[in-house]
């Protein structure tokens, strides 16, 4: 899928869908998940459309670095370092991906079981 009105997160970046923004940079946006799975559940996305993390790394590795840096900024803003947190990139159908615009979940604020379901 290309960066079109068909992509939920491209629409969110364009301001066509509301979001609770936590922080943003020129290349990334961090916003609260609409269906939180933990007290802190923030999604970090590249503003540019990529299907998944592998596509970012292949095509624009600097943007992957930007996504990680924004995720760590969210961790600091939400004071998650001491208790610990999890960064998750569900990828493909078997990996639980439902939105095909690359995103990193930042989860924290409760004990997180392992292995995940
Ligand atoms: P994944 O299943 O890894 O593709 O994650 C997609 C995530 O997007 C899910 O956790 C959804 O709850 C979340 N989500 C879907 N629509 C929205 C939205 N409009 N605003 C914020 N989060 C959303
Ligand atoms: Zn998109």
PDB file of C-alpha atoms and ligand atoms in Angstrom:
ATOM      1  CA  UNK A   1       0.000   0.000   0.000  1.00  0.00           C
ATOM      2  CA  UNK A   2       1.333   3.469  -0.789  1.00  0.00           C
ATOM      3  CA  UNK A   3       0.894   6.648   1.222  1.00  0.00           C
ATOM      4  CA  UNK A   4      -2.707   7.286   0.303  1.00  0.00           C
ATOM      5  CA  UNK A   5      -5.994   8.102   1.946  1.00  0.00           C
ATOM      6  CA  UNK A   6      -6.396   4.307   2.306  1.00  0.00           C
ATOM      7  CA  UNK A   7      -3.784   4.176   5.076  1.00  0.00           C
ATOM      8  CA  UNK A   8      -5.108   4.868   8.584  1.00  0.00           C
ATOM      9  CA  UNK A   9      -1.836   6.198   9.977  1.00  0.00           C
ATOM     10  CA  UNK A  10      -1.098   8.346   6.888  1.00  0.00           C
ATOM     11  CA  UNK A  11      -4.505   9.921   7.479  1.00  0.00           C
ATOM     12  CA  UNK A  12      -3.639  10.419  11.127  1.00  0.00           C
ATOM     13  CA  UNK A  13      -0.341  12.130  10.152  1.00  0.00           C
ATOM     14  CA  UNK A  14      -2.316  14.357   7.765  1.00  0.00           C
ATOM     15  CA  UNK A  15      -4.631  15.395  10.615  1.00  0.00           C
ATOM     16  CA  UNK A  16      -7.677  13.739   9.050  1.00  0.00           C
ATOM     17  CA  UNK A  17      -8.066  11.409  12.050  1.00  0.00           C
ATOM     18  CA  UNK A  18      -7.716  12.697  15.628  1.00  0.00           C
ATOM     19  CA  UNK A  19      -4.812  11.545  17.769  1.00  0.00           C
ATOM     20  CA  UNK A  20      -3.544  12.192  21.270  1.00  0.00           C
ATOM     21  CA  UNK A  21      -0.006  13.203  20.366  1.00  0.00           C
ATOM     22  CA  UNK A  22       2.733  12.605  22.948  1.00  0.00           C
ATOM     23  CA  UNK A  23       5.622  14.046  20.943  1.00  0.00           C
ATOM     24  CA  UNK A  24       6.736  14.500  17.359  1.00  0.00           C
ATOM     25  CA  UNK A  25       9.745  15.315  15.219  1.00  0.00           C
ATOM     26  CA  UNK A  26      10.138  16.253  11.561  1.00  0.00           C
ATOM     27  CA  UNK A  27      10.078  12.565  10.630  1.00  0.00           C
ATOM     28  CA  UNK A  28       8.159  10.795  13.426  1.00  0.00           C
ATOM     29  CA  UNK A  29       4.923  11.002  15.415  1.00  0.00           C
ATOM     30  CA  UNK A  30       4.141   9.425  18.794  1.00  0.00           C
ATOM     31  CA  UNK A  31       0.496   9.132  19.891  1.00  0.00           C
ATOM     32  CA  UNK A  32      -1.571   7.126  22.376  1.00  0.00           C
ATOM     33  CA  UNK A  33      -3.004   3.796  21.221  1.00  0.00           C
ATOM     34  CA  UNK A  34      -6.794   4.010  20.923  1.00  0.00           C
ATOM     35  CA  UNK A  35      -7.135   0.637  22.674  1.00  0.00           C
ATOM     36  CA  UNK A  36      -4.413   0.633  25.339  1.00  0.00           C
ATOM     37  CA  UNK A  37      -2.996  -2.723  26.434  1.00  0.00           C
ATOM     38  CA  UNK A  38      -1.067  -1.172  29.341  1.00  0.00           C
ATOM     39  CA  UNK A  39      -1.192   2.055  31.426  1.00  0.00           C
ATOM     40  CA  UNK A  40       1.295   3.523  28.938  1.00  0.00           C
ATOM     41  CA  UNK A  41       0.664   2.405  25.357  1.00  0.00           C
ATOM     42  CA  UNK A  42       2.068   4.765  22.760  1.00  0.00           C
ATOM     43  CA  UNK A  43       2.633   4.140  19.049  1.00  0.00           C
ATOM     44  CA  UNK A  44       5.654   5.654  17.321  1.00  0.00           C
ATOM     45  CA  UNK A  45       5.431   5.924  13.538  1.00  0.00           C
ATOM     46  CA  UNK A  46       7.445   7.428  10.700  1.00  0.00           C
ATOM     47  CA  UNK A  47       5.477  10.264   9.095  1.00  0.00           C
ATOM     48  CA  UNK A  48       6.422   8.818   5.713  1.00  0.00           C
ATOM     49  CA  UNK A  49       4.602   5.641   4.700  1.00  0.00           C
ATOM     50  CA  UNK A  50       6.458   2.321   5.084  1.00  0.00           C
ATOM     51  CA  UNK A  51       4.724  -1.016   5.503  1.00  0.00           C
ATOM     52  CA  UNK A  52       6.914  -2.317   8.298  1.00  0.00           C
ATOM     53  CA  UNK A  53      10.226  -1.848  10.096  1.00  0.00           C
ATOM     54  CA  UNK A  54      12.177  -3.960   7.583  1.00  0.00           C
ATOM     55  CA  UNK A  55      11.094  -1.632   4.797  1.00  0.00           C
ATOM     56  CA  UNK A  56      12.318   1.392   6.785  1.00  0.00           C
ATOM     57  CA  UNK A  57      15.693  -0.216   7.459  1.00  0.00           C
ATOM     58  CA  UNK A  58      16.089  -1.148   3.798  1.00  0.00           C
ATOM     59  CA  UNK A  59      14.979   2.134   2.297  1.00  0.00           C
ATOM     60  CA  UNK A  60      15.689   4.852   4.895  1.00  0.00           C
ATOM     61  CA  UNK A  61      17.816   3.589   7.818  1.00  0.00           C
ATOM     62  CA  UNK A  62      18.080   7.103   9.263  1.00  0.00           C
ATOM     63  CA  UNK A  63      14.295   7.109   9.757  1.00  0.00           C
ATOM     64  CA  UNK A  64      14.573   3.863  11.771  1.00  0.00           C
ATOM     65  CA  UNK A  65      17.038   5.633  14.008  1.00  0.00           C
ATOM     66  CA  UNK A  66      14.584   8.537  14.321  1.00  0.00           C
ATOM     67  CA  UNK A  67      11.739   6.138  15.289  1.00  0.00           C
ATOM     68  CA  UNK A  68      13.924   4.543  17.988  1.00  0.00           C
ATOM     69  CA  UNK A  69      15.031   7.932  19.333  1.00  0.00           C
ATOM     70  CA  UNK A  70      11.395   9.083  19.552  1.00  0.00           C
ATOM     71  CA  UNK A  71      10.445   5.844  21.335  1.00  0.00           C
ATOM     72  CA  UNK A  72      13.151   6.478  23.930  1.00  0.00           C
ATOM     73  CA  UNK A  73      11.917  10.044  24.348  1.00  0.00           C
ATOM     74  CA  UNK A  74       8.448   8.624  25.076  1.00  0.00           C
ATOM     75  CA  UNK A  75      10.003   6.232  27.625  1.00  0.00           C
ATOM     76  CA  UNK A  76      11.625   9.193  29.378  1.00  0.00           C
ATOM     77  CA  UNK A  77       8.525  11.417  29.250  1.00  0.00           C
ATOM     78  CA  UNK A  78       6.382   8.616  30.695  1.00  0.00           C
ATOM     79  CA  UNK A  79       9.020   7.758  33.354  1.00  0.00           C
ATOM     80  CA  UNK A  80       9.181   4.097  32.334  1.00  0.00           C
ATOM     81  CA  UNK A  81      12.935   3.470  32.795  1.00  0.00           C
ATOM     82  CA  UNK A  82      12.859   2.394  36.414  1.00  0.00           C
ATOM     83  CA  UNK A  83      10.053  -0.173  36.162  1.00  0.00           C
ATOM     84  CA  UNK A  84      11.000  -1.277  32.664  1.00  0.00           C
ATOM     85  CA  UNK A  85       9.090  -1.247  29.407  1.00  0.00           C
ATOM     86  CA  UNK A  86       8.710  -3.051  26.100  1.00  0.00           C
ATOM     87  CA  UNK A  87       9.132  -1.949  22.477  1.00  0.00           C
ATOM     88  CA  UNK A  88       7.153  -4.143  20.056  1.00  0.00           C
ATOM     89  CA  UNK A  89       6.906  -4.257  16.258  1.00  0.00           C
ATOM     90  CA  UNK A  90       4.177  -6.716  15.270  1.00  0.00           C
ATOM     91  CA  UNK A  91       4.975  -7.664  11.682  1.00  0.00           C
ATOM     92  CA  UNK A  92       2.788  -9.479   9.176  1.00  0.00           C
ATOM     93  CA  UNK A  93      -0.388 -11.428   9.788  1.00  0.00           C
ATOM     94  CA  UNK A  94       1.219 -14.109  11.957  1.00  0.00           C
ATOM     95  CA  UNK A  95       3.003 -11.407  13.942  1.00  0.00           C
ATOM     96  CA  UNK A  96      -0.253  -9.680  14.820  1.00  0.00           C
ATOM     97  CA  UNK A  97       0.113  -6.634  12.563  1.00  0.00           C
ATOM     98  CA  UNK A  98      -3.245  -5.037  11.809  1.00  0.00           C
ATOM     99  CA  UNK A  99      -2.161  -1.617  10.510  1.00  0.00           C
ATOM    100  CA  UNK A 100       0.269  -1.781   7.584  1.00  0.00           C
ATOM    101  CA  UNK A 101       2.011   1.511   8.282  1.00  0.00           C
ATOM    102  CA  UNK A 102       5.160   0.776  10.296  1.00  0.00           C
ATOM    103  CA  UNK A 103       4.770   1.417  14.022  1.00  0.00           C
ATOM    104  CA  UNK A 104       6.555   0.651  17.255  1.00  0.00           C
ATOM    105  CA  UNK A 105       4.453  -0.004  20.361  1.00  0.00           C
ATOM    106  CA  UNK A 106       5.852   1.482  23.589  1.00  0.00           C
ATOM    107  CA  UNK A 107       4.303  -0.441  26.477  1.00  0.00           C
ATOM    108  CA  UNK A 108       4.830   0.100  30.189  1.00  0.00           C
ATOM    109  CA  UNK A 109       3.337   0.990  33.532  1.00  0.00           C
ATOM    110  CA  UNK A 110       2.620  -2.591  34.575  1.00  0.00           C
ATOM    111  CA  UNK A 111       4.484  -5.880  34.761  1.00  0.00           C
ATOM    112  CA  UNK A 112       4.698  -7.352  31.256  1.00  0.00           C
ATOM    113  CA  UNK A 113       4.572 -11.134  30.944  1.00  0.00           C
ATOM    114  CA  UNK A 114       6.964 -13.186  28.846  1.00  0.00           C
ATOM    115  CA  UNK A 115       6.626 -14.805  26.387  1.00  0.00           C
ATOM    116  CA  UNK A 116       3.905 -12.627  24.832  1.00  0.00           C
ATOM    117  CA  UNK A 117       0.793 -14.342  23.487  1.00  0.00           C
TER     118      UNK A 117
HETATM  119  P1  LIG B   1      -0.753  -3.680  15.290  1.00  0.00           P
HETATM  120  O1  LIG B   1      -1.810  -4.678  15.670  1.00  0.00           O
HETATM  121  O2  LIG B   1       0.618  -4.001  15.823  1.00  0.00           O
HETATM  122  O3  LIG B   1      -0.753  -3.419  13.793  1.00  0.00           O
HETATM  123  O4  LIG B   1      -1.123  -2.333  16.027  1.00  0.00           O
HETATM  124  C1  LIG B   1      -2.066  -1.416  15.549  1.00  0.00           C
HETATM  125  C2  LIG B   1      -2.499  -0.613  16.744  1.00  0.00           C
HETATM  126  O5  LIG B   1      -3.138   0.557  16.276  1.00  0.00           O
HETATM  127  C3  LIG B   1      -3.493  -1.324  17.664  1.00  0.00           C
HETATM  128  O6  LIG B   1      -2.927  -1.444  18.974  1.00  0.00           O
HETATM  129  C4  LIG B   1      -4.715  -0.412  17.642  1.00  0.00           C
HETATM  130  O7  LIG B   1      -5.357  -0.314  18.900  1.00  0.00           O
HETATM  131  C5  LIG B   1      -4.099   0.911  17.221  1.00  0.00           C
HETATM  132  N1  LIG B   1      -5.016   1.843  16.548  1.00  0.00           N
HETATM  133  C6  LIG B   1      -5.889   1.569  15.557  1.00  0.00           C
HETATM  134  N2  LIG B   1      -6.526   2.688  15.169  1.00  0.00           N
HETATM  135  C7  LIG B   1      -6.020   3.695  15.926  1.00  0.00           C
HETATM  136  C8  LIG B   1      -6.271   5.103  16.008  1.00  0.00           C
HETATM  137  N3  LIG B   1      -7.175   5.719  15.223  1.00  0.00           N
HETATM  138  N4  LIG B   1      -5.588   5.825  16.921  1.00  0.00           N
HETATM  139  C9  LIG B   1      -4.684   5.231  17.733  1.00  0.00           C
HETATM  140  N5  LIG B   1      -4.387   3.922  17.699  1.00  0.00           N
HETATM  141  C10 LIG B   1      -5.052   3.159  16.815  1.00  0.00           C
HETATM  142 ZN1  LIG B   2       0.673   5.023   5.790  1.00  0.00          ZN
END
